XYZ file of C-alpha atoms in Angstrom:
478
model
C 0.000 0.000 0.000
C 1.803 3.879 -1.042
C 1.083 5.741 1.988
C -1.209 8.631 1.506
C 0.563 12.162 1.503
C -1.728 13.642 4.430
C -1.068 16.912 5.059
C -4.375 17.799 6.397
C -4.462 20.473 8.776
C -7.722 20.091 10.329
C -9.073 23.260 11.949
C -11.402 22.798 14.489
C -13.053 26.596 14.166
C -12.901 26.534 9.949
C -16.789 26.348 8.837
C -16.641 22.996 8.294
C -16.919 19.885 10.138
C -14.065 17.284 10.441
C -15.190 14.936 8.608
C -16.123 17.321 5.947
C -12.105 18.656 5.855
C -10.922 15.155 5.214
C -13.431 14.290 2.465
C -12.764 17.100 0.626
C -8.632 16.372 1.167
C -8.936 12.985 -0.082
C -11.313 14.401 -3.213
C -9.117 16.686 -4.295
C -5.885 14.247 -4.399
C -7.512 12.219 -6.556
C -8.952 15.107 -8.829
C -5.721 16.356 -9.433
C -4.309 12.863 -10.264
C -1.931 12.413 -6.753
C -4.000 9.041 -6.217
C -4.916 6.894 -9.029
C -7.076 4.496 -10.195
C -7.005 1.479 -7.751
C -4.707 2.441 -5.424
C -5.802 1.347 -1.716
C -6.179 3.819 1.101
C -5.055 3.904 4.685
C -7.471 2.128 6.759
C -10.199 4.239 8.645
C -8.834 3.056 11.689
C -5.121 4.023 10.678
C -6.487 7.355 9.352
C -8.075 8.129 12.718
C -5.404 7.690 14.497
C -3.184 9.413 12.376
C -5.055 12.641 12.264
C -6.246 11.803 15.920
C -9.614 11.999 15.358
C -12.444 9.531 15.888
C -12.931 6.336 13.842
C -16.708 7.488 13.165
C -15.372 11.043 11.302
C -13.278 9.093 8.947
C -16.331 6.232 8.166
C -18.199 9.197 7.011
C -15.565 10.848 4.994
C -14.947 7.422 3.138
C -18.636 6.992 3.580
C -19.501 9.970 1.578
C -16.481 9.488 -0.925
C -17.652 5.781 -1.906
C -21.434 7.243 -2.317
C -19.871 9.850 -4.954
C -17.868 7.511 -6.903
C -14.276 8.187 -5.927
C -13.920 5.398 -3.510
C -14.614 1.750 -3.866
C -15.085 -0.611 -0.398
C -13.951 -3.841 -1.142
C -14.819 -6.376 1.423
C -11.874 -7.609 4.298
C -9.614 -5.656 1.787
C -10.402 -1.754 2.485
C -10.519 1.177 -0.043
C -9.899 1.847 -3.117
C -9.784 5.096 -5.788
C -12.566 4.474 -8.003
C -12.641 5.113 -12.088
C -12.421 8.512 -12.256
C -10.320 8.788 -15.675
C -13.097 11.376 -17.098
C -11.876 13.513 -14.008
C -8.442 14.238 -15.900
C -9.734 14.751 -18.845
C -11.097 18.149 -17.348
C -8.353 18.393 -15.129
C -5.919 21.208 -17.550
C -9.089 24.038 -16.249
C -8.510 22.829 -12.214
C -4.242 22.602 -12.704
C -4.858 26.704 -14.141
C -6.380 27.440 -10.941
C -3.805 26.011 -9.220
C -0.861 27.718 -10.677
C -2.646 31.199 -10.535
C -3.681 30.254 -6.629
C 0.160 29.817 -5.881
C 1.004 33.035 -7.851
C -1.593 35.036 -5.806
C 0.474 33.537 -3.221
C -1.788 31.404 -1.450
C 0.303 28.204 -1.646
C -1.853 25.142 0.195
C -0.116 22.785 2.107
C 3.209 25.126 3.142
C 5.550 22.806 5.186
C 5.623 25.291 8.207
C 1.916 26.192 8.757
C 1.469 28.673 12.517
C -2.096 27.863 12.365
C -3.460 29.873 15.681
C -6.158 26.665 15.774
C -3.754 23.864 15.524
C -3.513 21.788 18.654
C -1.256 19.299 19.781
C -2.825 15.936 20.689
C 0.337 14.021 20.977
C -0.120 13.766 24.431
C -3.871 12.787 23.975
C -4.678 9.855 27.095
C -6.045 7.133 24.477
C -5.396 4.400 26.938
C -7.766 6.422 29.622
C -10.485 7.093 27.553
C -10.322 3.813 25.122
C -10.487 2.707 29.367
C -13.042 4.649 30.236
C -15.136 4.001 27.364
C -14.821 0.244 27.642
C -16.178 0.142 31.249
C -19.183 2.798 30.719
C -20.339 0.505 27.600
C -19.840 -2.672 29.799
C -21.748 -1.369 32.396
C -24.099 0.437 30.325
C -28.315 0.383 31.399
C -30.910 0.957 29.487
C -31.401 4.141 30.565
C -28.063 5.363 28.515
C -29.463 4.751 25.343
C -32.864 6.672 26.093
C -33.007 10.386 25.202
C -32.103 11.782 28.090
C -32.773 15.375 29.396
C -32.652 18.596 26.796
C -29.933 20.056 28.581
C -28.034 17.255 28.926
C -27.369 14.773 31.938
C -27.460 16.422 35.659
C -24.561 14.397 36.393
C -22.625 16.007 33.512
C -23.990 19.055 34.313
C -23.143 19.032 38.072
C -19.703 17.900 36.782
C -19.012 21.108 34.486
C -20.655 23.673 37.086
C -18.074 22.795 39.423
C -15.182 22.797 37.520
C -16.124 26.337 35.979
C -16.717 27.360 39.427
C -13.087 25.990 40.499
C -11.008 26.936 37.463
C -13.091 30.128 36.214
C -14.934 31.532 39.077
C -18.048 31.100 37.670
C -21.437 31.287 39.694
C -24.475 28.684 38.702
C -26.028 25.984 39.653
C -26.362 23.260 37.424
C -29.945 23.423 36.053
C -28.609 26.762 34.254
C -26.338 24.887 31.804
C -27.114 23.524 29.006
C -25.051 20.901 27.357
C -24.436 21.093 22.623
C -22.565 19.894 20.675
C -20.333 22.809 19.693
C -20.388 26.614 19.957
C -22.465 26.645 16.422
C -25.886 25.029 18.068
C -25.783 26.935 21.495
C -25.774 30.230 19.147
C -28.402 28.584 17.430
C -30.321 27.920 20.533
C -29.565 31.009 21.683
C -31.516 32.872 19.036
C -34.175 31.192 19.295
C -33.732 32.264 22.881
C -33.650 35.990 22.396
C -35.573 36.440 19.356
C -35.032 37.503 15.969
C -33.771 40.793 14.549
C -31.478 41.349 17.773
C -29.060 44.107 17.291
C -25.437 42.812 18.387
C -22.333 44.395 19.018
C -19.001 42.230 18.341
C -15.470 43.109 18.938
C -13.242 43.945 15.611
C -11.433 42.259 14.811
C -13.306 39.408 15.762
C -13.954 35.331 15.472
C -15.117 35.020 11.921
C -16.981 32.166 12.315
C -19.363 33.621 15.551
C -19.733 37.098 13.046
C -20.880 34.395 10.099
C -23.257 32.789 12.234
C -25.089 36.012 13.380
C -24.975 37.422 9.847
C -26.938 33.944 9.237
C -29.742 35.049 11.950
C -29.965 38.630 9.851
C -28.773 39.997 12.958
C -27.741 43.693 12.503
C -24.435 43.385 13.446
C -22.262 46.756 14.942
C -18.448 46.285 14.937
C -16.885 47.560 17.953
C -13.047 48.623 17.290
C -10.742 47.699 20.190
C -8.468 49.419 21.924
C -5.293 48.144 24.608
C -7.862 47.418 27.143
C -10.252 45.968 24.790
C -14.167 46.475 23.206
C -14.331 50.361 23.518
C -17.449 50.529 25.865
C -18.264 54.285 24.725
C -18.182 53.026 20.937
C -20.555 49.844 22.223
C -23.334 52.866 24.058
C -23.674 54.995 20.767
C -24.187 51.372 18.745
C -27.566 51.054 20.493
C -26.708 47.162 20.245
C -28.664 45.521 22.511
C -26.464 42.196 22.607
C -22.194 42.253 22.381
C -20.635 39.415 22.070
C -17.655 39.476 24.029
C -13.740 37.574 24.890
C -12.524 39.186 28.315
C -9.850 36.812 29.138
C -8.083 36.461 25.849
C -9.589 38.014 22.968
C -9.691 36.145 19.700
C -6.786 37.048 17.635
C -5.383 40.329 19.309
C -4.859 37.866 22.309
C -5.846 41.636 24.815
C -6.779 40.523 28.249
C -9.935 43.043 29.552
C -8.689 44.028 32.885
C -11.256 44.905 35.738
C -12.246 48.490 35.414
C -12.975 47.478 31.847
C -15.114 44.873 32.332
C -16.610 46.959 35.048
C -17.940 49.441 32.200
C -19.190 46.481 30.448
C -21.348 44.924 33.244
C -22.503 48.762 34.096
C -23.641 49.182 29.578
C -25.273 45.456 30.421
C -27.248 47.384 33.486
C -27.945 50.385 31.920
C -31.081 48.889 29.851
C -33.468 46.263 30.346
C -32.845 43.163 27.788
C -29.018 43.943 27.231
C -26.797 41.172 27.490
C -23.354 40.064 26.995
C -21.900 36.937 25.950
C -18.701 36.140 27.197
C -16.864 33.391 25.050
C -14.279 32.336 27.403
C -11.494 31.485 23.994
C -8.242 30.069 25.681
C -9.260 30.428 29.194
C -7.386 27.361 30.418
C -4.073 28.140 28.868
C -1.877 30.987 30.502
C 1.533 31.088 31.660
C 2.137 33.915 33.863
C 0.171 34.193 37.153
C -3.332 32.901 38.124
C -5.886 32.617 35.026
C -8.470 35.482 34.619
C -11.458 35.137 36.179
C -14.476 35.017 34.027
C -16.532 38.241 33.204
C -19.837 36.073 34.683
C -18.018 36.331 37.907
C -18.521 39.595 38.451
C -21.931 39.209 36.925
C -24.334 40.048 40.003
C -27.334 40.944 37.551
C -27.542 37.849 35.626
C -26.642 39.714 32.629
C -23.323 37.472 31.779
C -24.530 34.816 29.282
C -21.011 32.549 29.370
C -20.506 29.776 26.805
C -17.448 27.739 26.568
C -15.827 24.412 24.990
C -13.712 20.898 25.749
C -12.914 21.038 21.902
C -9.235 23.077 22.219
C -8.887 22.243 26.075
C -9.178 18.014 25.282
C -9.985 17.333 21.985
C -11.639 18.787 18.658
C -13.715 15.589 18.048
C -14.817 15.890 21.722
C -17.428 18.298 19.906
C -19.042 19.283 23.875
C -19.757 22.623 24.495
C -21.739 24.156 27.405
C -23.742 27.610 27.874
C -24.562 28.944 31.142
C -27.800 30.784 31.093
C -28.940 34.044 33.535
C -32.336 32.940 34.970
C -34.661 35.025 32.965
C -33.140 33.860 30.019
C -33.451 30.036 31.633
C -37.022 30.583 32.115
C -37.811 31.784 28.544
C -35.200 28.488 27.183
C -37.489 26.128 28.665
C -40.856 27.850 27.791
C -39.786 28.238 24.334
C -36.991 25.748 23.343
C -37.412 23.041 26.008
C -38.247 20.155 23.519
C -35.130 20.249 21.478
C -33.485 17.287 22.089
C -29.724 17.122 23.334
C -27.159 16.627 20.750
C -25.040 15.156 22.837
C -24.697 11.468 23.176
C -25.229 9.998 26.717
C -22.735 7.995 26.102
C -20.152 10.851 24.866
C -21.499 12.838 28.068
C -20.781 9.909 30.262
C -17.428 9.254 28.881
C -16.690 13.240 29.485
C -17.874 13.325 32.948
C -15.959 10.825 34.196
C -12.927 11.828 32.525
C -13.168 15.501 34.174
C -14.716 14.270 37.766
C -12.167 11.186 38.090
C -9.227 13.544 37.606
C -7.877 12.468 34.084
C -8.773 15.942 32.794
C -7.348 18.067 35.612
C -3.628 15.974 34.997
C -3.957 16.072 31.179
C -4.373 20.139 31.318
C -1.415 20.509 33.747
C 0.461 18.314 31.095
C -0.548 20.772 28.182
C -0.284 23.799 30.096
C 3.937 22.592 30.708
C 3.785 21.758 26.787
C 2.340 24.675 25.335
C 4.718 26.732 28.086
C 7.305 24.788 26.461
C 6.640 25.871 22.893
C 5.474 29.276 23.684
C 9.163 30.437 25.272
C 10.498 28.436 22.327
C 9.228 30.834 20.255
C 9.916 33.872 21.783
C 13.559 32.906 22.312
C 13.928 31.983 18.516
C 11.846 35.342 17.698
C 14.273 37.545 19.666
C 16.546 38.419 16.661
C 12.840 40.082 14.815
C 12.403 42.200 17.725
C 14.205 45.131 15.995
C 11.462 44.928 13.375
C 8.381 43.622 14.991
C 6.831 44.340 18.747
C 5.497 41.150 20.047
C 2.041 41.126 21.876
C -0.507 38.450 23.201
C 1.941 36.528 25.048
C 2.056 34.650 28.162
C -1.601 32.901 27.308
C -3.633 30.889 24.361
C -1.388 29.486 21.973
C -0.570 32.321 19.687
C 1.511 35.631 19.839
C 0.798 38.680 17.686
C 3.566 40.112 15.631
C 3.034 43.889 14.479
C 5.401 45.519 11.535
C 7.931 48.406 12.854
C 9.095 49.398 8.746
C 5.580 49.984 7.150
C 5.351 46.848 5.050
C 2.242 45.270 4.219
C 0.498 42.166 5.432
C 0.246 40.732 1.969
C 3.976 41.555 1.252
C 4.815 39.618 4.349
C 2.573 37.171 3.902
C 3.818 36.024 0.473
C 7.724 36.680 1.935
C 6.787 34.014 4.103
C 5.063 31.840 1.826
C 7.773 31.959 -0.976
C 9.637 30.165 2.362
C 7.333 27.136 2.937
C 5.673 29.032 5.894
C 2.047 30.122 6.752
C 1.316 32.802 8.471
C -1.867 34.741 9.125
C -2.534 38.709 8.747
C -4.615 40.644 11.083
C -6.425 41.992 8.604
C -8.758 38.823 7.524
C -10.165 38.904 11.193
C -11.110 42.839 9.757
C -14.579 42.314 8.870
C -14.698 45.625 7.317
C -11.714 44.635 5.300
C -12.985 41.136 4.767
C -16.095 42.715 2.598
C -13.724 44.837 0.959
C -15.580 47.949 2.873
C -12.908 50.785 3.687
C -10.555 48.298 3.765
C -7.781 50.239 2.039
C -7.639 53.168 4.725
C -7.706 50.939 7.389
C -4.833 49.072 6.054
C -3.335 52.434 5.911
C -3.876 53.444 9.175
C -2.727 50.243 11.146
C 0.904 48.603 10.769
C 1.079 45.249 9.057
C -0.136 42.549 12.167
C 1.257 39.194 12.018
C -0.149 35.951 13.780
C 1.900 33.364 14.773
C 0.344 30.176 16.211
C 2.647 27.185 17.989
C 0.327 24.816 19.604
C 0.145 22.068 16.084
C 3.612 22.384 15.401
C 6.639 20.532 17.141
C 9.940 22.244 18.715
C 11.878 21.574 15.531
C 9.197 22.696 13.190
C 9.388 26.066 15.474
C 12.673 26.464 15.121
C 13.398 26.048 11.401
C 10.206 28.343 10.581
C 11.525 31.363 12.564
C 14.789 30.595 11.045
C 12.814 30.792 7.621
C 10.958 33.522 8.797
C 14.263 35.382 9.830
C 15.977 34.972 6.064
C 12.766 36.492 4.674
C 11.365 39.219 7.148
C 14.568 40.863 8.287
């Protein structure tokens, strides 16, 4: 068997699910002729654990490419490109877009990639959950494979409420949380929550995929510009937004922590009208270096005002797909008179499997373990960036697993971007998290007016992959 050339980089936060990323991979090698004709693939069990996601996401993937005729499932002997000769036949019009993608200087697949969404699962505890997972089905009831409650299981629930309460300072009891699968469906639960037509307020620059998903409500949406302390509260009053979505303890990519007085001004704009809230997504709150972590914003919530959402998917696993939203209790109220018969989306079993990974202790270890990793990798990279600091200010440090890089000699993101790129490395402008610039609306002044802004993420890439892309970095940027 010719082993596959996988250089999927699967991003948790990029608009499409897992499963969807690897189909589309294994589509396009064999439109552009890198697999042939009868060729075997890498088992879906290999393929899992090679890109360390579950054995279910990669039966789909297959699934869906053996439905559409590029894969064939043989039986006890695995899979196999399909005919797909009338493919290259049409293939000179897809090979033109691929030469004029790499001259526009958006290579795919550069060897050095500081995705600011890449994770490292190396240290993943397969044997402890493959363990845990064994015993829960072994011991399973009945009553695990009945729907279970809306919100998700009480024990799970119990479970999260005091570890948010522990790590993040956060005050609720468990009936306020409610357990999804992912980020995407609590905002979709939560406008059907608040209503339609809401008019929300979201920091700028921003996470792309939280401003798609209100755009897809036909939310008017206000963008709020930033400033070292973070959202611009005076900006936020003359919106007349009624909702902001909000990242106190790490905003998403400028990587600002909102210290108190700010977030101060924020609870008081919450207060000042009836039917404002916030929602705090607590991005990268488990990952900081220096000091204690932040306390939430809900913390200091004492008007139920705060609604806080957060995720397992960067702190475990992307696959974990468990998410959890803590609701104020007006807002709880109108959840179950309104939206109280949606199902869970969760598994009982998955929930299971996650409780008593966090409540036996397996969780609490494994985060210590990334924490010293990630610490690891983050000095790495500020040692090796040392020699760029007499043409780039570094910010964002000491948390998450990305630092910010902003120009000193005027060049342009682009022009840095495709420096890079001509050296086998990505790296990501400020200016796509823009949304302004993203729509092409007044993006050319602002580009004016800022200084190129560089992001550099470590946590998917290993020491050595650090150090030779700084060194690349170094021969092209300085």
């Amino acid at each position: 068997m010719r082993e596959l050339p996988i250089h999927i980089e699967l991003e948790p936060r990029s608009g499409k699910t897992l499963y969807e990323q690897i189909y589309e991979y294994i589509r396009e090698e064999i439109r552009q002729g890198n697999l042939l004709q009868d060729e075997r693939l890498p088992s879906a069990r290999f393929l899992s654990e090679y890109l360390q996601v579950s054995r279910t996401t990669v039966d789909m993937a297959y699934g869906q490419l053996v439905a559409e005729g590029y894969l064939v499932a043989r039986p006890k002997r695995g899979y196999f490109v399909g005919d797909v000769r009338e493919l290259y036949n049409t293939g000179m019009a897809d090979q033109q877009d691929r030469t004029e993608t790499l001259q526009k200087g958006k290579s795919p697949g550069l060897r050095y990639d500081f995705s600011p969404n890449a994770i490292d699962m190396s240290q993943f505890p397969y044997a402890t959950w493959k363990k845990i997972t064994k015993n829960i089905l072994v011991d399973a009831r009945s009553h695990m494979f009945a729907l279970g409650e809306p919100q998700g299981d009480m024990e799970l629930r119990r479970t999260i409420c005091r570890y948010l309460h522990g790590s993040r300072g956060v005050n609720c009891d468990p009936e306020q949380i409610i357990v999804g699968a992912g980020n995407d469906f609590l905002l979709l639960l939560l406008e059907k929550i608040l209503g339609r037509h809401i008019h929300v307020a979201m920091e700028n620059p921003t996470y792309i995929r939280a401003y798609k998903i209100f755009r897809s409500f036909a939310y008017p949406i206000s963008l709020i510009p930033l400033d070292d302390r973070g959202i611009r509260v005076d900006r936020l009053e003359e919106s007349g937004a009624k909702l902001a979505y909000v990242m106190p303890s790490r905003q998403y990519p400028t990587g600002i922590s909102m210290p108190i007085g700010r977030r101060m001004e924020l609870l008081r704009w919450a207060q000042g009208e009836r039917e404002r809230y916030l929602i705090e997504d607590d991005y990268d709150s488990e990952f900081r270096y220096k000091g204690k972590p932040l306390p939430s914003l809900q913390a200091s919530d004492r008007m139920g005002r705060v609604i806080y959402i957060g995720t397992f998917s960067k702190a475990i696993a992307p696959a974990i797909r468990v998410s959890y939203m803590v609701l104020p209790y007006p807002l709880l109220e109108r959840y179950r008179r309104e939206c109280g018969f949606f199902s869970s989306t969760v598994s009982r079993i998955d929930q299971t499997i996650l409780n008593e990974f966090i409540s036996e202790g397996y969780f609490e270890r494994y985060l210590n373990k990334m924490r010293k990793l990630y610490r690891t990798k983050h000095d790495l990279l500020l040692g090796e960036l040392r020699e760029l600091l007499q043409f780039f200010s570094v910010s964002g440090e000491n948390a998450g697993l990305h630092v910010v890089l902003t120009d000193k000699r005027g060049r342009s993101e682009a022009a840095l971007e495709q420096a890079a790129a001509d050296a086998d490395v990505k790296v990501y402008g400020m200016g796509s998290f823009y949304m302004e610039e993203r729509a092409g609306q007044g993006a050319e002044s602002r580009m004016k007016s800022r200084p190129a802004t560089m992001i550099l993420g470590y946590g998917g890439l290993a020491p050595e992959q650090i150090t030779e892309g700084i060194e690349r970095l170094k021969g092209c940027w300085m």
